[in-house]
CSV table of N, CA and C and ligand atoms in Angstrom, one decimal:
chain,number,residue,atom,x,y,z
A,1492,MET,N,0.8,-1.2,0.0
A,1492,MET,CA,0.0,0.0,0.0
A,1492,MET,C,0.9,1.2,0.0
A,1493,ASP,N,0.3,2.3,-0.4
A,1493,ASP,CA,1.0,3.6,-0.3
A,1493,ASP,C,1.3,3.9,1.1
A,1494,GLU,N,2.4,4.5,1.4
A,1494,GLU,CA,2.9,4.8,2.8
A,1494,GLU,C,1.8,5.6,3.5
A,1495,LYS,N,1.2,6.5,2.8
A,1495,LYS,CA,0.2,7.4,3.5
A,1495,LYS,C,-1.0,6.6,4.0
A,1496,MET,N,-1.3,5.6,3.1
A,1496,MET,CA,-2.5,4.7,3.5
A,1496,MET,C,-2.1,3.8,4.7
A,1497,VAL,N,-0.9,3.3,4.7
A,1497,VAL,CA,-0.4,2.5,5.9
A,1497,VAL,C,-0.4,3.3,7.1
A,1498,ASP,N,0.1,4.5,7.1
A,1498,ASP,CA,0.2,5.4,8.2
A,1498,ASP,C,-1.2,5.7,8.8
A,1499,ALA,N,-2.1,6.0,7.8
A,1499,ALA,CA,-3.5,6.3,8.2
A,1499,ALA,C,-4.2,5.1,8.8
A,1500,LEU,N,-4.0,3.9,8.3
A,1500,LEU,CA,-4.6,2.7,8.9
A,1500,LEU,C,-4.0,2.4,10.3
A,1501,ASN,N,-2.7,2.7,10.4
A,1501,ASN,CA,-2.1,2.5,11.7
A,1501,ASN,C,-2.7,3.5,12.8
A,1502,SER,N,-3.0,4.7,12.3
A,1502,SER,CA,-3.6,5.7,13.2
A,1502,SER,C,-5.0,5.2,13.6
A,1503,GLN,N,-5.7,4.7,12.6
A,1503,GLN,CA,-7.1,4.2,12.9
A,1503,GLN,C,-7.0,3.0,13.9
A,1504,LEU,N,-6.0,2.2,13.7
A,1504,LEU,CA,-5.8,1.0,14.6
A,1504,LEU,C,-5.7,1.6,16.1
A,1505,ASN,N,-4.9,2.7,16.2
A,1505,ASN,CA,-4.7,3.3,17.5
A,1505,ASN,C,-6.0,3.9,18.0
A,1506,ALA,N,-6.8,4.5,17.1
A,1506,ALA,CA,-8.0,5.1,17.5
A,1506,ALA,C,-9.0,4.1,18.0
A,1507,GLU,N,-9.0,2.9,17.3
A,1507,GLU,CA,-9.9,1.8,17.8
A,1507,GLU,C,-9.5,1.3,19.1
A,1508,LEU,N,-8.2,1.2,19.3
A,1508,LEU,CA,-7.7,0.7,20.6
A,1508,LEU,C,-8.1,1.7,21.7
A,1509,TYR,N,-7.9,3.0,21.3
A,1509,TYR,CA,-8.3,4.0,22.3
A,1509,TYR,C,-9.8,3.9,22.6
A,1510,SER,N,-10.6,3.6,21.6
A,1510,SER,CA,-12.1,3.5,21.8
A,1510,SER,C,-12.3,2.4,22.8
A,1511,SER,N,-11.6,1.3,22.7
A,1511,SER,CA,-11.8,0.1,23.6
A,1511,SER,C,-11.4,0.6,25.0
A,1512,TYR,N,-10.3,1.3,25.1
A,1512,TYR,CA,-9.9,1.8,26.4
A,1512,TYR,C,-10.9,2.8,27.0
A,1513,LEU,N,-11.5,3.6,26.2
A,1513,LEU,CA,-12.5,4.6,26.6
A,1513,LEU,C,-13.7,3.9,27.2
A,1514,TYR,N,-14.1,2.8,26.5
A,1514,TYR,CA,-15.3,2.2,27.0
A,1514,TYR,C,-15.1,1.3,28.2
A,1515,LEU,N,-13.8,0.7,28.3
A,1515,LEU,CA,-13.5,0.0,29.5
A,1515,LEU,C,-13.4,1.0,30.7
A,1516,SER,N,-13.0,2.2,30.4
A,1516,SER,CA,-12.9,3.2,31.5
A,1516,SER,C,-14.3,3.6,31.9
A,1517,MET,N,-15.2,3.7,31.0
A,1517,MET,CA,-16.6,4.0,31.3
A,1517,MET,C,-17.2,2.8,32.0
A,1518,GLY,N,-16.9,1.6,31.7
A,1518,GLY,CA,-17.3,0.4,32.3
A,1518,GLY,C,-16.9,0.4,33.8
A,1519,SER,N,-15.7,0.8,34.0
A,1519,SER,CA,-15.2,0.9,35.4
A,1519,SER,C,-15.9,1.9,36.2
A,1520,TYR,N,-16.2,3.1,35.5
A,1520,TYR,CA,-17.0,4.1,36.2
A,1520,TYR,C,-18.4,3.6,36.6
A,1521,PHE,N,-19.0,2.9,35.7
A,1521,PHE,CA,-20.4,2.3,36.0
A,1521,PHE,C,-20.3,1.3,37.1
A,1522,GLU,N,-19.2,0.4,37.1
A,1522,GLU,CA,-19.1,-0.6,38.2
A,1522,GLU,C,-19.0,0.2,39.5
A,1523,SER,N,-18.3,1.3,39.5
A,1523,SER,CA,-18.1,2.0,40.8
A,1523,SER,C,-19.4,2.6,41.3
A,1524,GLU,N,-20.3,2.8,40.3
A,1524,GLU,CA,-21.6,3.4,40.7
A,1524,GLU,C,-22.7,2.3,40.9
A,1525,ASP,N,-22.2,1.0,41.0
A,1525,ASP,CA,-23.1,-0.2,41.1
A,1525,ASP,C,-24.2,-0.2,40.0
A,1526,MET,N,-23.8,0.2,38.8
A,1526,MET,CA,-24.7,0.0,37.7
A,1526,MET,C,-24.1,-1.0,36.8
A,1527,SER,N,-24.4,-2.3,37.2
A,1527,SER,CA,-23.6,-3.4,36.5
A,1527,SER,C,-24.2,-3.6,35.1
A,1528,GLY,N,-25.4,-3.3,34.8
A,1528,GLY,CA,-25.9,-3.5,33.4
A,1528,GLY,C,-25.3,-2.5,32.5
A,1529,PHE,N,-25.2,-1.2,32.9
A,1529,PHE,CA,-24.5,-0.2,32.1
A,1529,PHE,C,-23.0,-0.6,31.9
A,1530,ALA,N,-22.4,-1.1,33.0
A,1530,ALA,CA,-21.0,-1.6,32.9
A,1530,ALA,C,-20.9,-2.7,31.9
A,1531,ASN,N,-21.9,-3.6,31.9
A,1531,ASN,CA,-21.8,-4.7,30.9
A,1531,ASN,C,-21.9,-4.2,29.5
A,1532,TRP,N,-22.7,-3.2,29.3
A,1532,TRP,CA,-22.9,-2.7,27.9
A,1532,TRP,C,-21.5,-2.1,27.5
A,1533,MET,N,-20.8,-1.4,28.4
A,1533,MET,CA,-19.5,-0.9,28.1
A,1533,MET,C,-18.5,-2.0,27.8
A,1534,ARG,N,-18.5,-3.0,28.6
A,1534,ARG,CA,-17.6,-4.1,28.5
A,1534,ARG,C,-17.7,-4.8,27.1
A,1535,VAL,N,-19.0,-5.0,26.7
A,1535,VAL,CA,-19.2,-5.5,25.4
A,1535,VAL,C,-18.7,-4.6,24.3
A,1536,GLN,N,-19.0,-3.3,24.5
A,1536,GLN,CA,-18.6,-2.3,23.5
A,1536,GLN,C,-17.0,-2.3,23.4
A,1537,ALA,N,-16.4,-2.4,24.5
A,1537,ALA,CA,-14.9,-2.4,24.5
A,1537,ALA,C,-14.4,-3.6,23.7
A,1538,GLN,N,-15.1,-4.8,23.8
A,1538,GLN,CA,-14.7,-6.0,23.0
A,1538,GLN,C,-15.0,-5.7,21.5
A,1539,GLU,N,-16.0,-5.0,21.2
A,1539,GLU,CA,-16.3,-4.7,19.8
A,1539,GLU,C,-15.2,-3.9,19.2
A,1540,GLU,N,-14.7,-2.9,20.0
A,1540,GLU,CA,-13.6,-2.0,19.5
A,1540,GLU,C,-12.3,-2.8,19.3
A,1541,LEU,N,-12.1,-3.8,20.2
A,1541,LEU,CA,-10.9,-4.6,20.1
A,1541,LEU,C,-11.0,-5.4,18.8
A,1542,MET,N,-12.2,-5.9,18.5
A,1542,MET,CA,-12.4,-6.6,17.3
A,1542,MET,C,-12.2,-5.7,16.0
A,1543,HIS,N,-12.6,-4.4,16.1
A,1543,HIS,CA,-12.4,-3.5,15.0
A,1543,HIS,C,-10.9,-3.3,14.8
A,1544,SER,N,-10.2,-3.2,16.0
A,1544,SER,CA,-8.7,-3.0,15.9
A,1544,SER,C,-8.1,-4.2,15.2
A,1545,MET,N,-8.5,-5.4,15.6
A,1545,MET,CA,-7.9,-6.6,15.0
A,1545,MET,C,-8.2,-6.7,13.5
A,1546,LYS,N,-9.3,-6.2,13.1
A,1546,LYS,CA,-9.6,-6.3,11.6
A,1546,LYS,C,-8.6,-5.4,10.9
A,1547,ILE,N,-8.3,-4.3,11.4
A,1547,ILE,CA,-7.3,-3.4,10.8
A,1547,ILE,C,-5.9,-4.0,10.9
A,1548,TYR,N,-5.6,-4.5,12.0
A,1548,TYR,CA,-4.3,-5.2,12.2
A,1548,TYR,C,-4.1,-6.3,11.2
A,1549,ASP,N,-5.1,-7.1,11.0
A,1549,ASP,CA,-5.0,-8.2,10.1
A,1549,ASP,C,-4.9,-7.7,8.6
A,1550,TYR,N,-5.6,-6.7,8.3
A,1550,TYR,CA,-5.6,-6.2,6.9
A,1550,TYR,C,-4.3,-5.6,6.6
A,1551,ILE,N,-3.7,-4.8,7.5
A,1551,ILE,CA,-2.3,-4.3,7.2
A,1551,ILE,C,-1.4,-5.4,6.9
A,1552,ILE,N,-1.4,-6.5,7.7
A,1552,ILE,CA,-0.5,-7.6,7.5
A,1552,ILE,C,-0.8,-8.3,6.2
A,1553,GLN,N,-2.1,-8.5,5.9
A,1553,GLN,CA,-2.5,-9.2,4.7
A,1553,GLN,C,-2.0,-8.5,3.5
A,1554,ARG,N,-1.9,-7.2,3.5
A,1554,ARG,CA,-1.4,-6.4,2.4
A,1554,ARG,C,0.1,-6.4,2.3
A,1555,GLY,N,0.8,-7.0,3.3
A,1555,GLY,CA,2.2,-7.1,3.3
A,1555,GLY,C,2.9,-5.9,3.9
A,1556,ASP,N,2.1,-5.1,4.7
A,1556,ASP,CA,2.7,-3.9,5.3
A,1556,ASP,C,2.9,-4.2,6.8
A,1557,ARG,N,3.4,-3.1,7.5
A,1557,ARG,CA,3.8,-3.3,8.8
A,1557,ARG,C,2.9,-2.6,9.8
A,1558,VAL,N,2.4,-3.3,10.8
A,1558,VAL,CA,1.6,-2.7,11.9
A,1558,VAL,C,2.6,-2.0,12.8
A,1559,ILE,N,2.3,-0.8,13.2
A,1559,ILE,CA,3.1,-0.1,14.1
A,1559,ILE,C,2.2,0.3,15.3
A,1560,LEU,N,2.5,-0.1,16.5
A,1560,LEU,CA,1.6,0.2,17.6
A,1560,LEU,C,2.2,1.4,18.4
A,1561,ASN,N,1.4,2.5,18.4
A,1561,ASN,CA,1.8,3.7,19.1
A,1561,ASN,C,1.1,3.8,20.4
A,1562,ARG,N,1.6,4.7,21.2
A,1562,ARG,CA,1.1,4.9,22.6
A,1562,ARG,C,-0.5,5.2,22.5
A,1563,ILE,N,-1.2,4.6,23.4
A,1563,ILE,CA,-2.6,4.8,23.5
A,1563,ILE,C,-2.9,5.8,24.6
A,1564,GLU,N,-3.6,6.9,24.2
A,1564,GLU,CA,-3.9,8.0,25.1
A,1564,GLU,C,-4.7,7.5,26.3
A,1565,SER,N,-4.5,8.1,27.5
A,1565,SER,CA,-5.3,7.7,28.7
A,1565,SER,C,-6.7,8.3,28.5
A,1566,PRO,N,-7.7,7.5,28.7
A,1566,PRO,CA,-9.1,8.0,28.6
A,1566,PRO,C,-9.5,8.7,29.9
A,1567,PRO,N,-10.6,9.5,29.8
A,1567,PRO,CA,-11.1,10.1,31.1
A,1567,PRO,C,-11.5,9.0,32.0
A,1568,THR,N,-11.7,9.3,33.3
A,1568,THR,CA,-12.1,8.3,34.3
A,1568,THR,C,-13.4,8.6,35.0
A,1569,GLU,N,-13.9,9.8,34.9
A,1569,GLU,CA,-15.1,10.2,35.6
A,1569,GLU,C,-16.1,10.8,34.7
A,1570,TRP,N,-17.4,10.5,34.9
A,1570,TRP,CA,-18.5,11.2,34.2
A,1570,TRP,C,-19.5,11.6,35.3
A,1571,GLU,N,-20.3,12.6,35.0
A,1571,GLU,CA,-21.2,13.1,36.0
A,1571,GLU,C,-22.4,12.2,36.2
A,1572,SER,N,-22.7,11.5,35.1
A,1572,SER,CA,-24.0,10.7,35.2
A,1572,SER,C,-24.0,9.8,33.9
A,1573,ALA,N,-25.0,8.9,33.9
A,1573,ALA,CA,-25.2,8.0,32.8
A,1573,ALA,C,-25.4,8.9,31.5
A,1574,LEU,N,-26.2,10.0,31.7
A,1574,LEU,CA,-26.5,10.9,30.6
A,1574,LEU,C,-25.2,11.4,30.0
A,1575,GLU,N,-24.3,11.9,30.9
A,1575,GLU,CA,-23.1,12.5,30.3
A,1575,GLU,C,-22.2,11.5,29.7
A,1576,ALA,N,-22.2,10.3,30.2
A,1576,ALA,CA,-21.4,9.2,29.6
A,1576,ALA,C,-21.9,8.8,28.3
A,1577,PHE,N,-23.2,8.7,28.1
A,1577,PHE,CA,-23.8,8.3,26.8
A,1577,PHE,C,-23.8,9.4,25.8
A,1578,GLU,N,-23.8,10.7,26.3
A,1578,GLU,CA,-23.6,11.8,25.3
A,1578,GLU,C,-22.2,11.7,24.8
A,1579,HIS,N,-21.2,11.3,25.7
A,1579,HIS,CA,-19.9,11.1,25.3
A,1579,HIS,C,-19.7,10.0,24.2
A,1580,VAL,N,-20.4,8.8,24.5
A,1580,VAL,CA,-20.3,7.7,23.6
A,1580,VAL,C,-20.8,8.1,22.2
A,1581,TYR,N,-21.9,8.7,22.2
A,1581,TYR,CA,-22.5,9.1,20.9
A,1581,TYR,C,-21.6,10.1,20.1
A,1582,SER,N,-21.1,11.1,20.8
A,1582,SER,CA,-20.2,12.1,20.1
A,1582,SER,C,-18.9,11.4,19.7
A,1583,HIS,N,-18.4,10.5,20.5
A,1583,HIS,CA,-17.2,9.7,20.2
A,1583,HIS,C,-17.4,8.9,18.9
A,1584,GLU,N,-18.6,8.3,18.8
A,1584,GLU,CA,-18.9,7.4,17.6
A,1584,GLU,C,-19.0,8.3,16.4
A,1585,GLN,N,-19.6,9.5,16.5
A,1585,GLN,CA,-19.7,10.4,15.4
A,1585,GLN,C,-18.3,10.8,14.9
A,1586,LYS,N,-17.4,11.0,15.9
A,1586,LYS,CA,-16.0,11.4,15.6
A,1586,LYS,C,-15.3,10.2,14.8
A,1587,VAL,N,-15.6,9.0,15.3
A,1587,VAL,CA,-15.0,7.9,14.6
A,1587,VAL,C,-15.5,7.7,13.2
A,1588,THR,N,-16.8,8.0,13.0
A,1588,THR,CA,-17.4,8.0,11.6
A,1588,THR,C,-16.6,9.0,10.7
A,1589,GLY,N,-16.3,10.1,11.3
A,1589,GLY,CA,-15.6,11.1,10.5
A,1589,GLY,C,-14.2,10.6,10.1
A,1590,LEU,N,-13.5,9.9,11.1
A,1590,LEU,CA,-12.2,9.3,10.8
A,1590,LEU,C,-12.3,8.3,9.7
A,1591,ILE,N,-13.3,7.4,9.7
A,1591,ILE,CA,-13.5,6.4,8.7
A,1591,ILE,C,-13.7,7.1,7.3
A,1592,ASN,N,-14.6,8.1,7.3
A,1592,ASN,CA,-14.8,8.8,6.1
A,1592,ASN,C,-13.5,9.4,5.5
A,1593,GLN,N,-12.7,9.9,6.3
A,1593,GLN,CA,-11.4,10.5,5.9
A,1593,GLN,C,-10.5,9.4,5.3
A,1594,LEU,N,-10.6,8.2,5.9
A,1594,LEU,CA,-9.8,7.0,5.4
A,1594,LEU,C,-10.3,6.6,4.0
A,1595,VAL,N,-11.6,6.6,3.8
A,1595,VAL,CA,-12.2,6.3,2.5
A,1595,VAL,C,-11.8,7.3,1.5
A,1596,ASN,N,-11.8,8.6,1.9
A,1596,ASN,CA,-11.4,9.6,0.9
A,1596,ASN,C,-10.0,9.4,0.5
A,1597,LEU,N,-9.1,9.1,1.5
A,1597,LEU,CA,-7.7,8.8,1.1
A,1597,LEU,C,-7.6,7.7,0.2
A,1598,ALA,N,-8.2,6.5,0.5
A,1598,ALA,CA,-8.1,5.3,-0.3
A,1598,ALA,C,-8.6,5.7,-1.8
A,1599,ILE,N,-9.7,6.5,-1.9
A,1599,ILE,CA,-10.2,6.8,-3.2
A,1599,ILE,C,-9.2,7.7,-3.9
A,1600,SER,N,-8.6,8.7,-3.2
A,1600,SER,CA,-7.7,9.6,-3.9
A,1600,SER,C,-6.4,8.9,-4.3
A,1601,LEU,N,-6.1,7.8,-3.6
A,1601,LEU,CA,-4.9,7.0,-4.0
A,1601,LEU,C,-5.2,5.9,-5.0
A,1602,GLY,N,-6.5,5.8,-5.4
A,1602,GLY,CA,-6.9,4.7,-6.3
A,1602,GLY,C,-6.7,3.3,-5.7
A,1603,ASP,N,-6.8,3.3,-4.4
A,1603,ASP,CA,-6.6,2.0,-3.6
A,1603,ASP,C,-8.0,1.3,-3.4
A,1604,HIS,N,-8.4,0.6,-4.5
A,1604,HIS,CA,-9.8,0.1,-4.4
A,1604,HIS,C,-9.9,-1.0,-3.4
A,1605,ALA,N,-8.9,-1.8,-3.2
A,1605,ALA,CA,-8.9,-2.9,-2.2
A,1605,ALA,C,-9.2,-2.3,-0.8
A,1606,THR,N,-8.5,-1.2,-0.5
A,1606,THR,CA,-8.6,-0.6,0.9
A,1606,THR,C,-10.0,0.1,1.0
A,1607,ASN,N,-10.4,0.7,-0.1
A,1607,ASN,CA,-11.8,1.3,-0.1
A,1607,ASN,C,-12.8,0.2,0.2
A,1608,ASN,N,-12.6,-0.9,-0.5
A,1608,ASN,CA,-13.5,-2.1,-0.3
A,1608,ASN,C,-13.5,-2.6,1.2
A,1609,PHE,N,-12.3,-2.7,1.7
A,1609,PHE,CA,-12.1,-3.1,3.1
A,1609,PHE,C,-12.8,-2.2,4.0
A,1610,LEU,N,-12.7,-0.9,3.8
A,1610,LEU,CA,-13.2,0.1,4.7
A,1610,LEU,C,-14.8,0.2,4.6
A,1611,GLN,N,-15.4,-0.3,3.6
A,1611,GLN,CA,-16.8,-0.3,3.5
A,1611,GLN,C,-17.5,-1.0,4.7
A,1612,TRP,N,-16.8,-2.1,5.2
A,1612,TRP,CA,-17.4,-2.8,6.3
A,1612,TRP,C,-17.5,-1.8,7.5
A,1613,PHE,N,-16.5,-0.9,7.7
A,1613,PHE,CA,-16.5,0.1,8.8
A,1613,PHE,C,-17.5,1.2,8.5
A,1614,VAL,N,-17.7,1.5,7.3
A,1614,VAL,CA,-18.7,2.5,6.9
A,1614,VAL,C,-20.1,2.0,7.4
A,1615,ALA,N,-20.4,0.8,7.1
A,1615,ALA,CA,-21.7,0.2,7.6
A,1615,ALA,C,-21.7,0.0,9.1
A,1616,GLU,N,-20.6,-0.4,9.6
A,1616,GLU,CA,-20.5,-0.6,11.1
A,1616,GLU,C,-20.8,0.7,11.8
A,1617,GLN,N,-20.3,1.8,11.3
A,1617,GLN,CA,-20.5,3.1,12.0
A,1617,GLN,C,-21.9,3.5,12.0
A,1618,VAL,N,-22.7,3.1,11.0
A,1618,VAL,CA,-24.1,3.4,11.0
A,1618,VAL,C,-24.7,2.7,12.2
A,1619,GLU,N,-24.3,1.4,12.4
A,1619,GLU,CA,-24.9,0.7,13.6
A,1619,GLU,C,-24.4,1.2,14.9
A,1620,GLU,N,-23.1,1.6,14.9
A,1620,GLU,CA,-22.5,2.2,16.2
A,1620,GLU,C,-23.3,3.4,16.6
A,1621,GLU,N,-23.5,4.3,15.6
A,1621,GLU,CA,-24.3,5.5,16.0
A,1621,GLU,C,-25.7,5.2,16.4
A,1622,GLU,N,-26.3,4.3,15.7
A,1622,GLU,CA,-27.7,3.9,16.0
A,1622,GLU,C,-27.8,3.3,17.4
A,1623,SER,N,-26.9,2.4,17.8
A,1623,SER,CA,-27.0,1.8,19.1
A,1623,SER,C,-26.7,2.8,20.2
A,1624,SER,N,-25.6,3.6,20.0
A,1624,SER,CA,-25.3,4.6,21.1
A,1624,SER,C,-26.4,5.6,21.2
A,1625,SER,N,-26.9,6.1,20.1
A,1625,SER,CA,-28.0,7.2,20.2
A,1625,SER,C,-29.2,6.5,20.8
A,1626,GLY,N,-29.5,5.2,20.5
A,1626,GLY,CA,-30.6,4.5,21.1
A,1626,GLY,C,-30.6,4.5,22.6
A,1627,VAL,N,-29.4,4.1,23.1
A,1627,VAL,CA,-29.3,4.1,24.6
A,1627,VAL,C,-29.4,5.5,25.2
A,1628,LEU,N,-28.8,6.5,24.5
A,1628,LEU,CA,-28.8,7.9,24.9
A,1628,LEU,C,-30.3,8.3,25.1
A,1629,LYS,N,-31.1,8.0,24.1
A,1629,LYS,CA,-32.5,8.4,24.1
A,1629,LYS,C,-33.2,7.8,25.3
A,1630,LYS,N,-32.9,6.5,25.6
A,1630,LYS,CA,-33.5,5.8,26.7
A,1630,LYS,C,-33.1,6.4,28.1
A,1631,VAL,N,-31.8,6.8,28.1
A,1631,VAL,CA,-31.3,7.5,29.4
A,1631,VAL,C,-32.0,8.8,29.6
A,1632,LYS,N,-32.2,9.5,28.5
A,1632,LYS,CA,-33.0,10.8,28.6
A,1632,LYS,C,-34.4,10.6,29.0
A,1633,MET,N,-35.0,9.5,28.5
A,1633,MET,CA,-36.4,9.2,28.9
A,1633,MET,C,-36.5,8.8,30.3
A,1634,ALA,N,-35.5,8.1,30.9
A,1634,ALA,CA,-35.5,7.8,32.3
A,1634,ALA,C,-35.4,9.0,33.1
A,1635,ASN,N,-34.8,10.0,32.6
A,1635,ASN,CA,-34.8,11.4,33.2
A,1635,ASN,C,-34.5,11.4,34.7
A,1636,ASP,N,-33.4,10.6,35.0
A,1636,ASP,CA,-33.0,10.6,36.4
A,1636,ASP,C,-33.9,9.9,37.4
A,1637,SER,N,-35.0,9.3,36.9
A,1637,SER,CA,-35.9,8.5,37.8
A,1637,SER,C,-35.2,7.2,38.2
A,1638,LEU,N,-35.1,6.9,39.4
A,1638,LEU,CA,-34.4,5.7,39.9
A,1638,LEU,C,-34.9,4.5,39.3
A,1639,SER,N,-36.3,4.4,39.2
A,1639,SER,CA,-36.8,3.1,38.7
A,1639,SER,C,-36.6,3.0,37.2
A,1640,GLY,N,-36.6,4.2,36.5
A,1640,GLY,CA,-36.3,4.2,35.0
A,1640,GLY,C,-34.9,3.7,34.8
A,1641,ILE,N,-33.9,4.2,35.6
A,1641,ILE,CA,-32.5,3.9,35.4
A,1641,ILE,C,-32.3,2.4,35.7
A,1642,LEU,N,-33.0,1.9,36.8
A,1642,LEU,CA,-32.8,0.5,37.2
A,1642,LEU,C,-33.4,-0.4,36.1
A,1643,MET,N,-34.5,0.0,35.5
A,1643,MET,CA,-35.0,-0.8,34.4
A,1643,MET,C,-34.1,-0.9,33.2
A,1644,LEU,N,-33.5,0.3,32.9
A,1644,LEU,CA,-32.5,0.3,31.8
A,1644,LEU,C,-31.3,-0.5,32.1
A,1645,ASP,N,-30.9,-0.4,33.4
A,1645,ASP,CA,-29.7,-1.2,33.8
A,1645,ASP,C,-29.9,-2.7,33.6
A,1646,ASN,N,-31.1,-3.1,33.9
A,1646,ASN,CA,-31.5,-4.5,33.6
A,1646,ASN,C,-31.5,-4.9,32.2
A,1647,GLU,N,-32.0,-3.9,31.4
A,1647,GLU,CA,-32.0,-4.2,29.9
A,1647,GLU,C,-30.5,-4.2,29.4
A,1648,LEU,N,-29.7,-3.3,29.8
A,1648,LEU,CA,-28.3,-3.3,29.2
A,1648,LEU,C,-27.5,-4.5,29.7
A,1649,ALA,N,-27.9,-5.1,30.8
A,1649,ALA,CA,-27.2,-6.3,31.3
A,1649,ALA,C,-27.4,-7.5,30.4
A,1650,GLN,N,-28.3,-7.4,29.4
A,1650,GLN,CA,-28.6,-8.5,28.5
A,1650,GLN,C,-27.6,-8.5,27.3
A,1651,ARG,N,-26.9,-7.4,27.1
A,1651,ARG,CA,-26.1,-7.3,25.9
A,1651,ARG,C,-25.0,-8.4,25.9
A,1652,VAL,N,-24.8,-9.1,24.8
A,1652,VAL,CA,-23.7,-10.0,24.8
A,1652,VAL,C,-22.8,-9.7,23.6
A,1653,PHE,N,-21.5,-10.1,23.7
A,1653,PHE,CA,-20.6,-9.9,22.6
A,1653,PHE,C,-20.7,-11.1,21.7
A,1654,ASN,N,-20.9,-10.8,20.4
A,1654,ASN,CA,-20.9,-11.9,19.4
A,1654,ASN,C,-19.6,-11.9,18.6
A,1655,PRO,N,-18.7,-12.8,18.9
A,1655,PRO,CA,-17.4,-12.8,18.3
A,1655,PRO,C,-17.6,-13.1,16.8
A,1656,PRO,N,-16.7,-12.4,15.9
A,1656,PRO,CA,-16.9,-12.7,14.5
A,1656,PRO,C,-16.5,-14.1,14.2
A,1657,ALA,N,-17.1,-14.7,13.1
A,1657,ALA,CA,-16.8,-16.0,12.7
A,1657,ALA,C,-15.3,-16.1,12.4
A,1658,PRO,N,-14.7,-17.3,12.7
A,1658,PRO,CA,-13.2,-17.4,12.4
A,1658,PRO,C,-13.0,-17.4,10.9
A,1659,LYS,N,-11.8,-16.8,10.6
A,1659,LYS,CA,-11.5,-16.7,9.2
A,1659,LYS,C,-11.2,-18.0,8.5
A,1660,GLU,N,-11.6,-18.1,7.2
A,1660,GLU,CA,-11.3,-19.4,6.6
A,1660,GLU,C,-9.9,-19.5,6.2
B,1012,FEO,FE1,-14.8,1.1,16.2
B,1012,FEO,FE2,-17.2,2.3,17.8
B,1012,FEO,O1,-16.2,2.3,16.3
């Protein structure tokens, strides 16, 4: 691949690892608030982000290029409320969508059709990521600080499970 493409994919790999870190940190925050369902949602989200990271890791290697692991920034550790945390999740996912779009633009400008094709999985995934985070955000807003509403939502979020991708052939 063009060096610019490899560098940009390595940066995205770092961004996905940061996302995993961010959601683990939010999970730890929710554990400390005894909101184990919210914490579970974050734990599953962190696993999803690790899966995204590994997709990029594998693709760079598949193309015969070199994965470079850079320092992962420390995520924040405290949020005021579930509302603030989920506003953060949603805005973070919108930011990631922007990064994916920039990667697609770069692949197209370089005429790298294979990478553009690879990135289309992420384009579709970001639609789901924004939908699921804005969905929880809406429910947190509806609960509007009522203890019973938040407890019901905590029970619902406890049901989320990570579905690992099928092994590669
Ligand atoms: Fe890897 Fe949540 O985007």
